[in-house]
Amino acid sequence: VQLQAFGGGLVLAGGFLRLSCAASGRAFRSFVMGWFRQGPGKEREFVAAISWNPDGTYYADSVKGRFTISRDSAKSAVYLQMNSLKPEDTAVYYCAAGQGMPKYRSSYSYWGQGTQVTVSS
């Protein structure tokens, strides 16, 4: 599976961005799709994920209510709508594909190249 993430940028606090992740290769619906982020000097952390079986969405507590993950199976794409952005959301955002527990980094075998999100105060 090849993943390509894009849509990052520079935004003021309180603003919004929409990240996209295009997948190609193996059957899209067989994977859990997730977004992770890595801020300066920090570990890579889970942000959100979406699964097909069972059908569900999962969020880190820090983004719940502000971020929304969605998918378009016809386009083999996953999106992350990020609203009410905060400076602490600044990070490189990665999309990933895997199988297993959606919130665990170890569940993901395939990673995109990352896209930078910078939120200024």
mmCIF file of C-alpha atoms in Angstrom:
data_model
loop_
_atom_site.group_PDB
_atom_site.id
_atom_site.type_symbol
_atom_site.label_atom_id
_atom_site.label_comp_id
_atom_site.label_asym_id
_atom_site.label_seq_id
_atom_site.Cartn_x
_atom_site.Cartn_y
_atom_site.Cartn_z
ATOM 1 C CA VAL A 1 0.000 0.000 0.000
ATOM 2 C CA GLN A 2 1.311 3.419 -0.943
ATOM 3 C CA LEU A 3 0.043 6.412 0.982
ATOM 4 C CA GLN A 4 0.371 10.078 0.157
ATOM 5 C CA ALA A 5 -0.697 12.751 2.603
ATOM 6 C CA PHE A 6 -1.200 16.386 1.696
ATOM 7 C CA GLY A 7 -3.098 19.481 2.761
ATOM 8 C CA GLY A 8 -0.887 20.799 5.544
ATOM 9 C CA GLY A 9 0.060 24.418 5.904
ATOM 10 C CA LEU A 10 0.295 27.454 8.147
ATOM 11 C CA VAL A 11 -2.861 28.613 9.889
ATOM 12 C CA LEU A 12 -3.775 30.962 12.707
ATOM 13 C CA ALA A 13 -5.058 29.575 15.987
ATOM 14 C CA GLY A 14 -8.783 28.983 15.735
ATOM 15 C CA GLY A 15 -8.530 28.252 12.041
ATOM 16 C CA PHE A 16 -9.030 25.033 10.128
ATOM 17 C CA LEU A 17 -7.324 22.711 7.685
ATOM 18 C CA ARG A 18 -8.328 19.576 5.860
ATOM 19 C CA LEU A 19 -5.756 16.860 5.358
ATOM 20 C CA SER A 20 -6.126 14.232 2.675
ATOM 21 C CA CYS A 21 -4.530 10.833 2.301
ATOM 22 C CA ALA A 22 -4.620 9.000 -1.009
ATOM 23 C CA ALA A 23 -4.054 5.242 -0.912
ATOM 24 C CA SER A 24 -3.077 2.941 -3.734
ATOM 25 C CA GLY A 25 -2.203 -0.718 -3.923
ATOM 26 C CA ARG A 26 -3.943 -3.350 -1.872
ATOM 27 C CA ALA A 27 -7.659 -3.356 -1.117
ATOM 28 C CA PHE A 28 -8.424 -0.140 0.687
ATOM 29 C CA ARG A 29 -11.305 -1.536 2.706
ATOM 30 C CA SER A 30 -9.175 -4.235 4.307
ATOM 31 C CA PHE A 31 -7.265 -1.674 6.364
ATOM 32 C CA VAL A 32 -7.806 0.497 9.348
ATOM 33 C CA MET A 33 -6.749 3.994 8.296
ATOM 34 C CA GLY A 34 -5.239 6.311 10.844
ATOM 35 C CA TRP A 35 -3.695 9.709 11.337
ATOM 36 C CA PHE A 36 -0.756 10.246 13.655
ATOM 37 C CA ARG A 37 1.303 13.327 14.385
ATOM 38 C CA GLN A 38 4.760 14.136 15.659
ATOM 39 C CA GLY A 39 5.441 17.509 17.175
ATOM 40 C CA PRO A 40 8.900 19.023 17.714
ATOM 41 C CA GLY A 41 10.803 16.922 20.234
ATOM 42 C CA LYS A 42 7.851 14.640 20.814
ATOM 43 C CA GLU A 43 6.945 11.033 20.149
ATOM 44 C CA ARG A 44 4.626 10.210 17.283
ATOM 45 C CA GLU A 45 1.111 10.044 18.696
ATOM 46 C CA PHE A 46 -2.273 8.788 17.616
ATOM 47 C CA VAL A 47 -4.763 11.370 16.375
ATOM 48 C CA ALA A 48 -7.686 9.588 14.712
ATOM 49 C CA ALA A 49 -8.608 6.393 12.908
ATOM 50 C CA ILE A 50 -11.434 4.911 10.911
ATOM 51 C CA SER A 51 -12.285 1.238 10.460
ATOM 52 C CA TRP A 52 -14.639 -0.783 8.294
ATOM 53 C CA ASN A 53 -15.171 -3.933 10.327
ATOM 54 C CA PRO A 54 -16.358 -2.960 12.787
ATOM 55 C CA ASP A 55 -17.439 0.339 11.317
ATOM 56 C CA GLY A 56 -16.122 3.028 13.604
ATOM 57 C CA THR A 57 -14.119 6.169 14.240
ATOM 58 C CA TYR A 58 -11.615 6.747 17.008
ATOM 59 C CA TYR A 59 -10.047 9.927 18.349
ATOM 60 C CA ALA A 60 -7.389 11.020 20.774
ATOM 61 C CA ASP A 61 -8.865 12.934 23.691
ATOM 62 C CA SER A 62 -6.864 16.011 22.703
ATOM 63 C CA VAL A 63 -8.676 16.349 19.359
ATOM 64 C CA LYS A 64 -12.113 14.957 20.159
ATOM 65 C CA GLY A 65 -14.812 17.429 19.172
ATOM 66 C CA ARG A 66 -12.435 19.416 16.946
ATOM 67 C CA PHE A 67 -11.187 16.898 14.388
ATOM 68 C CA THR A 68 -13.248 14.620 12.164
ATOM 69 C CA ILE A 69 -11.945 11.654 10.188
ATOM 70 C CA SER A 70 -13.819 10.464 7.124
ATOM 71 C CA ARG A 71 -13.265 8.305 4.086
ATOM 72 C CA ASP A 72 -14.225 8.012 0.434
ATOM 73 C CA SER A 73 -13.968 4.372 -0.576
ATOM 74 C CA ALA A 74 -14.510 5.166 -4.262
ATOM 75 C CA LYS A 75 -11.422 7.374 -4.202
ATOM 76 C CA SER A 76 -9.447 5.243 -1.722
ATOM 77 C CA ALA A 77 -8.976 8.359 0.331
ATOM 78 C CA VAL A 78 -9.141 9.346 3.970
ATOM 79 C CA TYR A 79 -9.570 12.876 5.243
ATOM 80 C CA LEU A 80 -8.933 14.684 8.497
ATOM 81 C CA GLN A 81 -10.941 17.841 9.005
ATOM 82 C CA MET A 82 -9.244 19.892 11.696
ATOM 83 C CA ASN A 83 -11.198 22.764 13.231
ATOM 84 C CA SER A 84 -10.464 25.135 16.099
ATOM 85 C CA LEU A 85 -6.771 24.527 15.666
ATOM 86 C CA LYS A 86 -4.424 25.286 18.536
ATOM 87 C CA PRO A 87 -0.675 25.973 18.580
ATOM 88 C CA GLU A 88 -0.198 22.603 20.281
ATOM 89 C CA ASP A 89 -1.592 20.925 17.163
ATOM 90 C CA THR A 90 1.586 21.942 15.344
ATOM 91 C CA ALA A 91 3.217 18.762 14.057
ATOM 92 C CA VAL A 92 3.991 16.649 11.054
ATOM 93 C CA TYR A 93 0.873 14.634 10.337
ATOM 94 C CA TYR A 94 1.144 11.127 8.949
ATOM 95 C CA CYS A 95 -1.493 8.866 7.499
ATOM 96 C CA ALA A 96 -1.123 5.159 8.023
ATOM 97 C CA ALA A 97 -2.784 1.875 7.100
ATOM 98 C CA GLY A 98 -2.895 -1.227 9.221
ATOM 99 C CA GLN A 99 -4.872 -3.951 10.891
ATOM 100 C CA GLY A 100 -5.705 -4.384 14.533
ATOM 101 C CA MET A 101 -6.243 -1.942 17.355
ATOM 102 C CA PRO A 102 -6.814 1.487 15.757
ATOM 103 C CA LYS A 103 -5.175 3.593 18.467
ATOM 104 C CA TYR A 104 -1.899 1.698 18.603
ATOM 105 C CA ARG A 105 1.010 2.723 16.424
ATOM 106 C CA SER A 106 2.167 -0.897 16.234
ATOM 107 C CA SER A 107 -1.030 -1.813 14.349
ATOM 108 C CA TYR A 108 0.074 0.165 11.305
ATOM 109 C CA SER A 109 2.367 -1.317 8.666
ATOM 110 C CA TYR A 110 2.179 1.357 6.000
ATOM 111 C CA TRP A 111 2.960 5.050 6.410
ATOM 112 C CA GLY A 112 2.756 8.120 4.227
ATOM 113 C CA GLN A 113 5.473 10.735 4.035
ATOM 114 C CA GLY A 114 3.868 13.280 6.357
ATOM 115 C CA THR A 115 2.586 16.790 5.897
ATOM 116 C CA GLN A 116 3.491 19.756 8.089
ATOM 117 C CA VAL A 117 0.788 21.595 10.019
ATOM 118 C CA THR A 118 1.825 24.795 11.772
ATOM 119 C CA VAL A 119 -0.613 26.704 13.960
ATOM 120 C CA SER A 120 0.493 30.169 15.011
ATOM 121 C CA SER A 121 -0.899 32.031 17.989
#
